[in-house]
Short mmCIF file of C-alpha atoms in Angstrom, two decimals:
data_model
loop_
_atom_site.label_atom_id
_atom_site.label_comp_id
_atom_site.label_asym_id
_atom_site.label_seq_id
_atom_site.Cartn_x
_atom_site.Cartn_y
_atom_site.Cartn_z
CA UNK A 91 -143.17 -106.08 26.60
CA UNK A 92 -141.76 -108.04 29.84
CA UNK A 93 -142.99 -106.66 32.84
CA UNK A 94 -140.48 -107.50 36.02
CA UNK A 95 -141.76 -107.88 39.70
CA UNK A 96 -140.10 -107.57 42.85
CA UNK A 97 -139.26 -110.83 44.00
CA UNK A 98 -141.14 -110.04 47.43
CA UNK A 99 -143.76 -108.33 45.83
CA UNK A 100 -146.52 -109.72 47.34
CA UNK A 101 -149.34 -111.40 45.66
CA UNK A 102 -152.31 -109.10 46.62
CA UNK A 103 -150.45 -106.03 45.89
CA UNK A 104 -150.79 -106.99 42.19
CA UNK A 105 -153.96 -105.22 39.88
CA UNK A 106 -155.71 -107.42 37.74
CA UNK A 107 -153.00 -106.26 34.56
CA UNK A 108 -149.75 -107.24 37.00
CA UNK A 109 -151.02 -110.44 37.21
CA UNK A 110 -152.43 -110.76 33.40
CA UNK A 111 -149.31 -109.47 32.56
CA UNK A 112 -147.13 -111.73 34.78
CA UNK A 113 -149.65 -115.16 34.08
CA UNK A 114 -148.43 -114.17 30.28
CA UNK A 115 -144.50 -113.67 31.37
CA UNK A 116 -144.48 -117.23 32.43
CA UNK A 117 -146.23 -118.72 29.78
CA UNK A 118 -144.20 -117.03 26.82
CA UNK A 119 -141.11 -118.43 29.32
CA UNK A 120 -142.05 -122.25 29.28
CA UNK A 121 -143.25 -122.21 26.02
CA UNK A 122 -139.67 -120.73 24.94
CA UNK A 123 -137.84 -123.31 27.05
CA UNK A 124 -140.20 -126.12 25.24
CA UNK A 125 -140.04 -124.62 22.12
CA UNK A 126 -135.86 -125.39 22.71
CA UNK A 127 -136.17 -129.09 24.25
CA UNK A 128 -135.10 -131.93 22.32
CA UNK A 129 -137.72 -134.08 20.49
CA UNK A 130 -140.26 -131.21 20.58
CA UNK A 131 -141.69 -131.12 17.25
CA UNK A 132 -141.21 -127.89 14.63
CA UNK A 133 -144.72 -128.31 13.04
CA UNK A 134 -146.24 -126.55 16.05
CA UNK A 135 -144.75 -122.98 15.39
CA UNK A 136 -148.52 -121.91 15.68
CA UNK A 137 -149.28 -123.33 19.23
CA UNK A 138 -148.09 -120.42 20.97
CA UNK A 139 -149.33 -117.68 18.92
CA UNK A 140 -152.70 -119.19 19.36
CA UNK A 141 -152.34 -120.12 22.85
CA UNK A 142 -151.37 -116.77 24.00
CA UNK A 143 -154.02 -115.50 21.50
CA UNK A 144 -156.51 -116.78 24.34
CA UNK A 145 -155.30 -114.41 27.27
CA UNK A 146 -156.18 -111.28 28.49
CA UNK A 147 -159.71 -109.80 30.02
CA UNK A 148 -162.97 -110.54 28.91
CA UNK A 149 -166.12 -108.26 28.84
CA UNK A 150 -168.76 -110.16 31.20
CA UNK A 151 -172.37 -108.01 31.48
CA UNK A 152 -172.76 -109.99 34.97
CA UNK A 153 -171.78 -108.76 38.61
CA UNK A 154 -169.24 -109.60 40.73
CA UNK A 155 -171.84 -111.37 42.87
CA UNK A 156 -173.38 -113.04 39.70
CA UNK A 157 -170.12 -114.19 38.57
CA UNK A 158 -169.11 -115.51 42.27
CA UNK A 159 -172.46 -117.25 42.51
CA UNK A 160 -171.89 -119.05 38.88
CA UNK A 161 -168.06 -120.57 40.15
CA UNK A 162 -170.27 -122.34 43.26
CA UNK A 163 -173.56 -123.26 41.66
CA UNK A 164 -171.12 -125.06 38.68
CA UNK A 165 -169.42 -126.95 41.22
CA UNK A 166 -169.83 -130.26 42.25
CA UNK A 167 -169.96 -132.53 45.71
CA UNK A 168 -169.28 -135.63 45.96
CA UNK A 169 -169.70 -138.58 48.49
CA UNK A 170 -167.18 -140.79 47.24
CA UNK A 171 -163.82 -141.18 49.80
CA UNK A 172 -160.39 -139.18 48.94
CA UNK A 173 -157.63 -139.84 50.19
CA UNK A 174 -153.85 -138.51 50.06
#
């Protein structure tokens, strides 16, 4: 099934499933176009099945808030200089 969005459709008037759906649109899209590049190789015919195999929702027992609060305790600081 191909879902189509406006093309100024914004962003945060997409549910959860638009964007699933859309994430999953432009996946199946690039892997087509690889899938068609010269000097890709044919022994990974399976790649995207499995790939795409690993999207969709996920049942988590945990709250918003507990969820939230995992993202920032898992991530890191660090002191070391960046620069662009």
């Amino acid at each position: 099934m191909t879902t189509r969005f406006a093309p100024d459709q914004a962003v945060s008037d997409l549910t959860v499933a638009d964007l699933d759906a859309l994430i999953t649109e432009i996946v199946r899209r690039v892997l087509r176009e690889q899938s068609h590049a010269p000097g890709t190789n044919d022994s990974g015919d399976t790649l995207p099945v499995e790939l795409l195999a690993t999207f969709g929702v996920w049942d988590d027992e945990r709250s918003t808030d507990a969820i939230v609060a995992d993202i920032y305790a898992s991530r890191t600081i660090t002191e070391r200089e960046v620069s662009l």
